[in-house]
PDB file of C-alpha atoms in Angstrom:
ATOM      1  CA  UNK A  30      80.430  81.080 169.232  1.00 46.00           C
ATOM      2  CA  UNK A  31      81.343  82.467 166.063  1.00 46.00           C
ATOM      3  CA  UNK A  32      81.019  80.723 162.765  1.00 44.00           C
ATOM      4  CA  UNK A  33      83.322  79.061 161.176  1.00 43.00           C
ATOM      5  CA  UNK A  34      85.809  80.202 158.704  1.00 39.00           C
ATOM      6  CA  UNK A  35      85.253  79.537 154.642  1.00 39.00           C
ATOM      7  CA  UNK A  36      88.010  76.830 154.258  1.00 45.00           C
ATOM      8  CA  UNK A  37      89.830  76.889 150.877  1.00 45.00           C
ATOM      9  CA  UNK A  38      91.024  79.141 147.959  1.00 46.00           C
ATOM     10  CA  UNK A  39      88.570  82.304 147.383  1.00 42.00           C
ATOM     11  CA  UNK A  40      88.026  81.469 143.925  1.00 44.00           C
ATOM     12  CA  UNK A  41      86.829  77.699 144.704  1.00 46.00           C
ATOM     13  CA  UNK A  42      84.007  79.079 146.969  1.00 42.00           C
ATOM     14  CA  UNK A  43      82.915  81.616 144.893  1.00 42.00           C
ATOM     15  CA  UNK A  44      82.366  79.742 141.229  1.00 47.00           C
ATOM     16  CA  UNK A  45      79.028  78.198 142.115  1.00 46.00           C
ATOM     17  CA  UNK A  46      78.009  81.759 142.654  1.00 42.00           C
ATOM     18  CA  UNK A  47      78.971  82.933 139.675  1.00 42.00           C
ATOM     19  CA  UNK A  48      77.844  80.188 138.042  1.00 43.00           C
ATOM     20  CA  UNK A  49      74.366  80.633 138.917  1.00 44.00           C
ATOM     21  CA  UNK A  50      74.159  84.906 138.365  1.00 44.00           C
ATOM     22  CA  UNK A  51      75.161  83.875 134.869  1.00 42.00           C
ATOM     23  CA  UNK A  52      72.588  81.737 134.823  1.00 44.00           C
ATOM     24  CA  UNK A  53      70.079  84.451 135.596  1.00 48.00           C
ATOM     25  CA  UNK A  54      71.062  87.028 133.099  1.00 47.00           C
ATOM     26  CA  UNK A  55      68.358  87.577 130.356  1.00 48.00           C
ATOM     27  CA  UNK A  56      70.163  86.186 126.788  1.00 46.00           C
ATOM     28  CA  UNK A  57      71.810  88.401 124.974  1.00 42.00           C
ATOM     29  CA  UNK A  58      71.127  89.360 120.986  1.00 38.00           C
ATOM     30  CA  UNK A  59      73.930  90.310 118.607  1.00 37.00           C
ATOM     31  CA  UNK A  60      73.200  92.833 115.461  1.00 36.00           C
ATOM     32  CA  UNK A  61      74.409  92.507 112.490  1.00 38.00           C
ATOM     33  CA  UNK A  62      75.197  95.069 109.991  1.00 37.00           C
ATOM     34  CA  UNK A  63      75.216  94.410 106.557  1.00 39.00           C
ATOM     35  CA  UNK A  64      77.617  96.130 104.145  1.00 41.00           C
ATOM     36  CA  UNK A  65      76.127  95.811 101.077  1.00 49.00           C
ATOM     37  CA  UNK A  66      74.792  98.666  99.529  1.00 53.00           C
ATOM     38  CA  UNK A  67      71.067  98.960  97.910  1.00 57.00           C
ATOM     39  CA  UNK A  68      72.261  99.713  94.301  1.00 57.00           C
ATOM     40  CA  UNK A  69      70.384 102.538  92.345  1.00 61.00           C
ATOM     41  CA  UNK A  70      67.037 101.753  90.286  1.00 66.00           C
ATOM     42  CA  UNK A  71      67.603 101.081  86.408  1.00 71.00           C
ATOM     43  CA  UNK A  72      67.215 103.981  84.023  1.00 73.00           C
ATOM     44  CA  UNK A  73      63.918 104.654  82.119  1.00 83.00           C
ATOM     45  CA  UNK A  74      64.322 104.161  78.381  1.00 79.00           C
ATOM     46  CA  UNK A  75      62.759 106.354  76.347  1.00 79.00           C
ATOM     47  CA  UNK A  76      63.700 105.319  73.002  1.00 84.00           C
ATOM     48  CA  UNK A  77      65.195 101.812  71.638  1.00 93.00           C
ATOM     49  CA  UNK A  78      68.799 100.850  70.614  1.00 96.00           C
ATOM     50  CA  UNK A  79      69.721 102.738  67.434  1.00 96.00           C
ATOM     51  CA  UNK A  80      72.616 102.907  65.455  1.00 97.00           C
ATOM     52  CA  UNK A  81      75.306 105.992  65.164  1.00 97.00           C
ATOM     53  CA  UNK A  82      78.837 106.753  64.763  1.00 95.00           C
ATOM     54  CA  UNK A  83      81.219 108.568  67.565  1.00 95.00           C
ATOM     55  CA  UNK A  84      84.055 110.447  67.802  1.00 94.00           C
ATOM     56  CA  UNK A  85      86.262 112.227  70.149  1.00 92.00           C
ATOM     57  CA  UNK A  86      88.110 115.242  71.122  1.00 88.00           C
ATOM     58  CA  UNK A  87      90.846 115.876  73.746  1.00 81.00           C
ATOM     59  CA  UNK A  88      90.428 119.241  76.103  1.00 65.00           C
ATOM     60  CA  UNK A  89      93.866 121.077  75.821  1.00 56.00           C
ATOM     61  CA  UNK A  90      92.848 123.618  77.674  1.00 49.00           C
ATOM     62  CA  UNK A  91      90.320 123.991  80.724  1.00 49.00           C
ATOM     63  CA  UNK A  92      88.136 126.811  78.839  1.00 46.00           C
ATOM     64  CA  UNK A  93      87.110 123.908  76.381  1.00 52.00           C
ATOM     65  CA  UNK A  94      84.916 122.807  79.118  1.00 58.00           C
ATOM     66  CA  UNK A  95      82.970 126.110  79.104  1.00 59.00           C
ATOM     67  CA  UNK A  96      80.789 127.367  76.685  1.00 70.00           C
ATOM     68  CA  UNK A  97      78.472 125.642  73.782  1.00 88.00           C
ATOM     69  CA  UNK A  98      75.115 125.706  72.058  1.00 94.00           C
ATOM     70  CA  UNK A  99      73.448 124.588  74.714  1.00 95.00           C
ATOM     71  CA  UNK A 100      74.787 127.970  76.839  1.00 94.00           C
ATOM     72  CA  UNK A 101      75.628 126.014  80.231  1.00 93.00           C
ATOM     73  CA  UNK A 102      78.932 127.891  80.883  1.00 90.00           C
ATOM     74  CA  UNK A 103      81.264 126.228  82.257  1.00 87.00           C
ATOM     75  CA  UNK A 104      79.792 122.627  82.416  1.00 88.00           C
ATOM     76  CA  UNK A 105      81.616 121.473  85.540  1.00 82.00           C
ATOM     77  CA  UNK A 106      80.045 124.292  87.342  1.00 81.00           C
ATOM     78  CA  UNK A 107      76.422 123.459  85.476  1.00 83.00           C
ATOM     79  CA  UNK A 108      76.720 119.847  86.903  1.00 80.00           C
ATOM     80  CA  UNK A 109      77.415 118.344  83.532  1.00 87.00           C
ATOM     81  CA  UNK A 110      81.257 117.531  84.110  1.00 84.00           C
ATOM     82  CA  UNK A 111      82.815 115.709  81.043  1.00 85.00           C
ATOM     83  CA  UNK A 112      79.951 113.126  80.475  1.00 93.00           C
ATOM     84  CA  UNK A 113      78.373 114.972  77.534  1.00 94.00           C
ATOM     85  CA  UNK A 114      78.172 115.099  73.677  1.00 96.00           C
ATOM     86  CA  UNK A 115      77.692 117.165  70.943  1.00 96.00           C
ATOM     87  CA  UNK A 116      75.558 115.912  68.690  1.00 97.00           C
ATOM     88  CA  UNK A 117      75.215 116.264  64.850  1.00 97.00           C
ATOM     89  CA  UNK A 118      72.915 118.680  63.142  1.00 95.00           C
ATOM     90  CA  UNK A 119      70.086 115.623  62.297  1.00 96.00           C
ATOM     91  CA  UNK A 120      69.976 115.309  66.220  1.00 97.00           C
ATOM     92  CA  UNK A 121      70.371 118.718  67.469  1.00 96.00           C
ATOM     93  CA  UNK A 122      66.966 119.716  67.179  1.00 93.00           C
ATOM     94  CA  UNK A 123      67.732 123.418  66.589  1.00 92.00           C
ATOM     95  CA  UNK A 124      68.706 123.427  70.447  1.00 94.00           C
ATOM     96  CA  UNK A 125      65.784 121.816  71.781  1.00 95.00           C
ATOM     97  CA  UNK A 126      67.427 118.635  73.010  1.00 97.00           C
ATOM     98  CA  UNK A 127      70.095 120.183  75.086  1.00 97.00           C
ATOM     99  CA  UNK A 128      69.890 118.406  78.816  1.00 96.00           C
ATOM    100  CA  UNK A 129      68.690 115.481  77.136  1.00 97.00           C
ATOM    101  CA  UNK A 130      70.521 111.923  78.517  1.00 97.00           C
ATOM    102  CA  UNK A 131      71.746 109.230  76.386  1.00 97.00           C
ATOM    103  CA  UNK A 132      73.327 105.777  77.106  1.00 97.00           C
ATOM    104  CA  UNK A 133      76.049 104.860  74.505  1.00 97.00           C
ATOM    105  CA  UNK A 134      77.968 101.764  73.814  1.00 96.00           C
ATOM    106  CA  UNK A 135      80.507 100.537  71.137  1.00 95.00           C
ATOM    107  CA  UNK A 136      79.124  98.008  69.208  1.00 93.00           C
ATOM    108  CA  UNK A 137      80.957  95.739  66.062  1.00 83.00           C
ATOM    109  CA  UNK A 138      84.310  96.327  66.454  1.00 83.00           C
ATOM    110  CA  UNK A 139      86.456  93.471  68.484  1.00 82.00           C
ATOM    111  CA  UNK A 140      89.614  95.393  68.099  1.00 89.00           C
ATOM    112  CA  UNK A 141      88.382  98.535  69.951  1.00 92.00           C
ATOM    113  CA  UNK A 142      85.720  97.997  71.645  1.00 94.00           C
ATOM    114  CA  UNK A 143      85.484  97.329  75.495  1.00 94.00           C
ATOM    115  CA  UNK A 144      83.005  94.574  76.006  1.00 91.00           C
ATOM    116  CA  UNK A 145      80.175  94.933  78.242  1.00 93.00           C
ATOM    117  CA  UNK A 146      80.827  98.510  78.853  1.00 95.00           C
ATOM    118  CA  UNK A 147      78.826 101.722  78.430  1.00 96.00           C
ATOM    119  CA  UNK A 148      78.593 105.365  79.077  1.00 96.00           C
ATOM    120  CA  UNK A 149      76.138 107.962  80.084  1.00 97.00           C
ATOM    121  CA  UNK A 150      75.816 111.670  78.832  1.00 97.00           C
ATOM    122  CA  UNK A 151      74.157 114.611  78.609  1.00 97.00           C
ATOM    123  CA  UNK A 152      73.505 117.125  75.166  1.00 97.00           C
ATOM    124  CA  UNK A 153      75.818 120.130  75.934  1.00 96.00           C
ATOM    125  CA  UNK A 154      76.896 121.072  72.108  1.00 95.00           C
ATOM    126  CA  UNK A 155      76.330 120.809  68.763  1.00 96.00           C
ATOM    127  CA  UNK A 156      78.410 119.160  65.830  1.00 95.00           C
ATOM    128  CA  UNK A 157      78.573 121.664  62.919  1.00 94.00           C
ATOM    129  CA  UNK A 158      77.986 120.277  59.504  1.00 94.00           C
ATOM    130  CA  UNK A 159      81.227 120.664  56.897  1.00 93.00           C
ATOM    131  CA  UNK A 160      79.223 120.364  53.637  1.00 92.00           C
ATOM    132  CA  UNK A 161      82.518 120.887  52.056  1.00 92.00           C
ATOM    133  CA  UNK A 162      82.851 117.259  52.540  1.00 92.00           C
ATOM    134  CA  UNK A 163      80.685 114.356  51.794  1.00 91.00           C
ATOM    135  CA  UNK A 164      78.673 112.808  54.413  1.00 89.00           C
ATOM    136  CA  UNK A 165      80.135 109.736  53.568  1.00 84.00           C
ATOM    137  CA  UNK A 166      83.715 111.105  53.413  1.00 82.00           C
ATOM    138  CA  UNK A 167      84.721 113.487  55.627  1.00 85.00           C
ATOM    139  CA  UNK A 168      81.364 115.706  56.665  1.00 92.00           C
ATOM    140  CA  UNK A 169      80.527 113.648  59.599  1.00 94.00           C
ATOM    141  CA  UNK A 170      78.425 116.023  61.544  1.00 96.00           C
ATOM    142  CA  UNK A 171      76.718 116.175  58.196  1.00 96.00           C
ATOM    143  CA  UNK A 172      72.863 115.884  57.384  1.00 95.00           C
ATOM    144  CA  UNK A 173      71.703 112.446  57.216  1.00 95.00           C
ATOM    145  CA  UNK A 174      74.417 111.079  59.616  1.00 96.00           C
ATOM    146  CA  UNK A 175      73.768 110.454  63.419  1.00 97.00           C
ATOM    147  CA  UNK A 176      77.059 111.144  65.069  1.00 97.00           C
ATOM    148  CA  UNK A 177      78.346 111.933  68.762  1.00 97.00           C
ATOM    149  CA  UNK A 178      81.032 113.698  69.403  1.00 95.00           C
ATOM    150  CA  UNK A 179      82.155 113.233  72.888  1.00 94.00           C
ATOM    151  CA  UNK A 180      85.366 114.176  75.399  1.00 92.00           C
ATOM    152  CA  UNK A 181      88.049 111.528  75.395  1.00 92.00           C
ATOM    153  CA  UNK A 182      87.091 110.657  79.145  1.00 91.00           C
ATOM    154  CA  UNK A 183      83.761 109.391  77.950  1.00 93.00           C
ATOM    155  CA  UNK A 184      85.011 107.880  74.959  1.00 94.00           C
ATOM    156  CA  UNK A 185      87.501 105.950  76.968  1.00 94.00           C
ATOM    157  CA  UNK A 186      84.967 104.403  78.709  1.00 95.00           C
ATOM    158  CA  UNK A 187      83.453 102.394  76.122  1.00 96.00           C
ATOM    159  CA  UNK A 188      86.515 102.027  73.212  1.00 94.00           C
ATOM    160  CA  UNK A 189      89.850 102.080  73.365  1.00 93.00           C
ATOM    161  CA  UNK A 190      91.166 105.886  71.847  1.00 87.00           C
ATOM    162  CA  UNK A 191      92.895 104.414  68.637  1.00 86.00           C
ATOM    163  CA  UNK A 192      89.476 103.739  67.432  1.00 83.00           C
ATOM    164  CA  UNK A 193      88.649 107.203  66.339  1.00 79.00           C
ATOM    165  CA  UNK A 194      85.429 107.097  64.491  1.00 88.00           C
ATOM    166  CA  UNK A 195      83.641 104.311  65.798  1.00 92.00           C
ATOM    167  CA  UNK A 196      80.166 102.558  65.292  1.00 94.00           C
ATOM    168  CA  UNK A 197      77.897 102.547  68.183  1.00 96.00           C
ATOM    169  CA  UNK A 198      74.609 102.428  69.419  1.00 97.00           C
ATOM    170  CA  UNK A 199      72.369 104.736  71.779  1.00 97.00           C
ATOM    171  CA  UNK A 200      69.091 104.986  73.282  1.00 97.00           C
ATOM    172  CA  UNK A 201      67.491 107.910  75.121  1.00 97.00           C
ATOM    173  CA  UNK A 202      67.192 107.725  79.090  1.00 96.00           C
ATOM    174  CA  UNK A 203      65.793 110.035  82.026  1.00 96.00           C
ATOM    175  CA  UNK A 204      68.231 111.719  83.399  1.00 96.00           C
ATOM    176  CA  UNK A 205      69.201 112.003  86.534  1.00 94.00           C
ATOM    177  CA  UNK A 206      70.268 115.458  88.582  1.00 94.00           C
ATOM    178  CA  UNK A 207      71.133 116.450  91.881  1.00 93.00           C
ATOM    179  CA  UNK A 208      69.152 118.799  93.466  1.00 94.00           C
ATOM    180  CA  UNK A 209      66.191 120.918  91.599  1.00 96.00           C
ATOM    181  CA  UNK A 210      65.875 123.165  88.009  1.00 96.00           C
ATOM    182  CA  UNK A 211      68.497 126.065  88.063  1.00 96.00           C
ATOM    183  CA  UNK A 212      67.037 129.216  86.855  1.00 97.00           C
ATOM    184  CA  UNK A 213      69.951 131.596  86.037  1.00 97.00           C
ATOM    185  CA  UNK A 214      69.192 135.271  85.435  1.00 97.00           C
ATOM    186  CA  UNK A 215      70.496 137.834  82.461  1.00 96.00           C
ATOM    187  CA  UNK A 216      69.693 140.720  80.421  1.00 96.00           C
ATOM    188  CA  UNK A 217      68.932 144.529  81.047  1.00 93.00           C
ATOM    189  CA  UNK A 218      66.396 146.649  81.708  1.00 91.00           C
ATOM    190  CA  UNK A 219      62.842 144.956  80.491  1.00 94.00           C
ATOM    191  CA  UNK A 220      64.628 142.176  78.228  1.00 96.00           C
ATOM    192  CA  UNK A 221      64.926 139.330  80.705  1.00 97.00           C
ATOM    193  CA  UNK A 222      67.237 136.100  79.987  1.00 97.00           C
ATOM    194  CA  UNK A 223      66.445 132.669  81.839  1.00 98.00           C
ATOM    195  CA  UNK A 224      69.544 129.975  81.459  1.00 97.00           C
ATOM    196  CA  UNK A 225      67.513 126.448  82.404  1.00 96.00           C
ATOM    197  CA  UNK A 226      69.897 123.700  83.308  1.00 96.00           C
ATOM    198  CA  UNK A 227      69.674 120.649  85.718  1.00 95.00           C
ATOM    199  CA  UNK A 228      66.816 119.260  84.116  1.00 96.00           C
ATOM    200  CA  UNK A 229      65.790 115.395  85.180  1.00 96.00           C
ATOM    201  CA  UNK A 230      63.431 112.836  83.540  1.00 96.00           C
ATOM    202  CA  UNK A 231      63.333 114.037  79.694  1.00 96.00           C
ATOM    203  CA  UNK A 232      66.354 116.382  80.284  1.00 96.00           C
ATOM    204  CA  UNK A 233      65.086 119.074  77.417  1.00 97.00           C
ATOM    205  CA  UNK A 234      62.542 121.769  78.095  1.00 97.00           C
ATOM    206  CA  UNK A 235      60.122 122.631  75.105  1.00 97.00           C
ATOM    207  CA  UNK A 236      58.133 125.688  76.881  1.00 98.00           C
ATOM    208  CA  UNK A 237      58.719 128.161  79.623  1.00 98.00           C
ATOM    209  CA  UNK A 238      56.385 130.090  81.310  1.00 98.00           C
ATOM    210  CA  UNK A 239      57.501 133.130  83.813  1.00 98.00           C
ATOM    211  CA  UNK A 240      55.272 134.862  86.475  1.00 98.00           C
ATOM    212  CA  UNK A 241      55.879 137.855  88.571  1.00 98.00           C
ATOM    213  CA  UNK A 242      54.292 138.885  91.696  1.00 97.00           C
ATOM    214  CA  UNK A 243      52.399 141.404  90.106  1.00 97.00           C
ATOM    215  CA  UNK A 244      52.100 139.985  86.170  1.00 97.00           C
ATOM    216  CA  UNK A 245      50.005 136.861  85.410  1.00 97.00           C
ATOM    217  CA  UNK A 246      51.641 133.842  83.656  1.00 98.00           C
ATOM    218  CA  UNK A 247      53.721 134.860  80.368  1.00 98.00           C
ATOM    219  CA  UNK A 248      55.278 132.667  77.632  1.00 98.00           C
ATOM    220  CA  UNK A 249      58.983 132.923  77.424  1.00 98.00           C
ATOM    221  CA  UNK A 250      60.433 132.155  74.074  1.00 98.00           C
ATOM    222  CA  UNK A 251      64.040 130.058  73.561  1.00 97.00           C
ATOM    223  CA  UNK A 252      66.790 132.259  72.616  1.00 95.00           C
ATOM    224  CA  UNK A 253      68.967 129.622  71.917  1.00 94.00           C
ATOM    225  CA  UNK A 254      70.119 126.325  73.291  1.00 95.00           C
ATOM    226  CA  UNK A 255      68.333 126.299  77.008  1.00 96.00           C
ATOM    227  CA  UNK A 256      68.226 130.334  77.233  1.00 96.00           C
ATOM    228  CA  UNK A 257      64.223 132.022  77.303  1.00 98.00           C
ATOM    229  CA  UNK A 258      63.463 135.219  76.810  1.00 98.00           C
ATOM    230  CA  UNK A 259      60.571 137.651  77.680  1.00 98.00           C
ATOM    231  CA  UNK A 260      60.213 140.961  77.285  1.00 97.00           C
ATOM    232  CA  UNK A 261      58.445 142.576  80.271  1.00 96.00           C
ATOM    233  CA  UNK A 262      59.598 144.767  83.736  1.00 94.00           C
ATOM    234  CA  UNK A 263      59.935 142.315  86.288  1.00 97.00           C
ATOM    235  CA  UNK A 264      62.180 144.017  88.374  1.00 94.00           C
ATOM    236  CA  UNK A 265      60.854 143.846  92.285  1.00 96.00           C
ATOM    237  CA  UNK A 266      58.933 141.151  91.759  1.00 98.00           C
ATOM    238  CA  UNK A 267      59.083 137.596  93.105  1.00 98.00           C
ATOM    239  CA  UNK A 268      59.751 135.043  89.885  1.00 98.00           C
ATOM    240  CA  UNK A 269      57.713 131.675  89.348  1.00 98.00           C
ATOM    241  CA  UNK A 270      58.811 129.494  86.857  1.00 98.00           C
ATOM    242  CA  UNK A 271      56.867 126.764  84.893  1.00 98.00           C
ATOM    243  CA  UNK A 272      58.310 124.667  83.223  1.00 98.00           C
ATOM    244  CA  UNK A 273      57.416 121.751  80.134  1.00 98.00           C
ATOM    245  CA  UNK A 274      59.127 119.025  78.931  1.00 97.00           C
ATOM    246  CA  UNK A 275      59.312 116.576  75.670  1.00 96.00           C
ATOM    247  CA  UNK A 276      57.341 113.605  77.626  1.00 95.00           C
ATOM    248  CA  UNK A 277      54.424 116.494  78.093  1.00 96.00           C
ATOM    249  CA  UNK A 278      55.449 117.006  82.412  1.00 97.00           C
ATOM    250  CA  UNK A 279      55.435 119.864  84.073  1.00 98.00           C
ATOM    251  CA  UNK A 280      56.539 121.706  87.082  1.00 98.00           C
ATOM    252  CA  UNK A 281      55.791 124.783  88.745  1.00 98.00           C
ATOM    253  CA  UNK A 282      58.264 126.371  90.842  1.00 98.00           C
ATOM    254  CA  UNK A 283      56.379 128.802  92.798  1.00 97.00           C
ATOM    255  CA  UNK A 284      58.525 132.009  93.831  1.00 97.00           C
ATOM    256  CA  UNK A 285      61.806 130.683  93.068  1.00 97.00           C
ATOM    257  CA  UNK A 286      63.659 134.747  93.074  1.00 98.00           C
ATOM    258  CA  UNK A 287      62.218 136.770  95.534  1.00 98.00           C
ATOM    259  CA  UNK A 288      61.337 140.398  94.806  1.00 97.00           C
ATOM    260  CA  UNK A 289      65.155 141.198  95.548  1.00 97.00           C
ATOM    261  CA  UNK A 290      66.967 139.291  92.761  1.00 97.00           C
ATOM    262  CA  UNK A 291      69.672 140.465  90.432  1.00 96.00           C
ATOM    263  CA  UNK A 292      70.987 140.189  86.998  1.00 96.00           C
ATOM    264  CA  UNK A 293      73.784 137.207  87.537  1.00 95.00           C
ATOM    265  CA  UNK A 294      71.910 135.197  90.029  1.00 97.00           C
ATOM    266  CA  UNK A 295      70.972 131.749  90.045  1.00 96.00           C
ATOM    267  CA  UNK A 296      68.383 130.079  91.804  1.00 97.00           C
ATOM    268  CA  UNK A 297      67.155 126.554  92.334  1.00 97.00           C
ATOM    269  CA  UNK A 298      63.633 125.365  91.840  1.00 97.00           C
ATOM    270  CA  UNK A 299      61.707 122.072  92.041  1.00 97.00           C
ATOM    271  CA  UNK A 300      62.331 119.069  89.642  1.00 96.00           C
ATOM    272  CA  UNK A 301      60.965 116.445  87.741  1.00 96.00           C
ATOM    273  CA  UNK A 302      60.349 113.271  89.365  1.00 88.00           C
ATOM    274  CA  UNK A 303      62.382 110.143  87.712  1.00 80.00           C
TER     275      UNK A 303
END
């Protein structure tokens, strides 16, 4: 005799069953995401707050961005952007501080300033002296006087553009660059150019050393701004690069142009740690 029928609606019969597989099933974990963000590590001071005075100038044409003592070119292309300065002729070091980073705020002036703000920049340029004026009146770029002279868009950032020459205060920093030392290539025949530009940590180079494949280590000399010199044939060779700092650091970029390279080129080394 056959069994009996299930008596009832389907769903009745079959909810202790389901009841109990649930039962069974191992528990379940949910993830979680979070969306903050890890923010960047603090800049390394170098130097303590001092005081200065800034200034500003408005690009009216896109070429103002290329060019300077420093000889980066055309600064957007260098990495620099507008977040740089030129700096007056008691700063500029003769050229040697060019890469260098400093952090800048405006400082004792309610009306202009933008509280709790700051900016950073790099040394692309160099303020001329006027010693037609007084340094006091006038010659602001002018031996004593610490002054910045920096692109509206960075002075923006900190003051409010009606300001015009305003106190500040600055303080050296590492810097901090994407990707490694660009070597870039000039000259002709044995009279060989090196353009050094995306420097980290102290920003500045004070000594260059050059090696070809076939030469032992040589001492470059600075042209001006970051631009070395040697005079040697290095032509078919493979270039190393070694290269010094203020803070005393070094690097060695081992075969950074192969044998191959050109007048014109660029090329990317290693880079100081920051």
């Amino acid at each position: 005799m056959p069994p009996p029928l299930l008596q009832g609606p389907i769903h009745t019969l079959l909810k202790p069953l389901l009841l109990l597989f649930l039962l069974t099933l191992p528990p379940t974990t949910t993830s979680h995401t979070s969306s903050t963000t890890t923010p960047p590590p603090p800049y390394t001071y170098l130097s303590q707050w001092q005081p200065a005075r800034a200034t500003y100038y408005a690009a009216s044409d896109p070429r103002d961005t290329v060019g300077g003592a420093c000889g980066y070119g055309d600064l957007v292309k260098a990495g620099y952007g507008m977040a740089t300065v030129a700096l007056s002729e008691s700063m500029f070091e003769r050229g040697q501080i060019c890469g260098a980073c400093f952090q800048i705020k405006c400082v004792d002036d309610l009306r202009w300033c933008i509280p709790g703000t700051d900016t950073i920049v790099s040394v692309t340029n160099f303020c001329a002296p006027n010693y037609g004026f007084p340094s006091d009146a006038g010659g602001k770029c002018n031996i004593p006087n610490k002054h910045f002279v920096l692109p509206i868009e960075s002075f923006e950032k900190i003051a409010i553009w009606k300001a015009a020459n305003m106190p500040i205060q600055y303080r050296r920093i590492k810097c901090r660059r994407e990707g490694g030392i660009r070597f870039t290539i000039s000259g002709s025949g044995i009279f060989l150019s090196v353009l050094i530009s995306n420097v980290a940590g102290a920003g500045d180079v004070t000594s260059v050393r050059i090696k070809g494949s076939r030469t032992g280590w040589l001492d470059m000399g600075r042209n001006w701004g970051q631009n070395w010199h040697v005079n040697a044939n290095l032509q078919n060779q493979a270039l190393s690069f070694e290269v010094t700092s203020s803070d005393k650091m070094t690097v060695l970029s081992y075969t950074v142009a192969p044998k191959d390279w050109r007048f014109g080129q660029t090329f990317e080394g290693k880079q100081f740690e920051t």
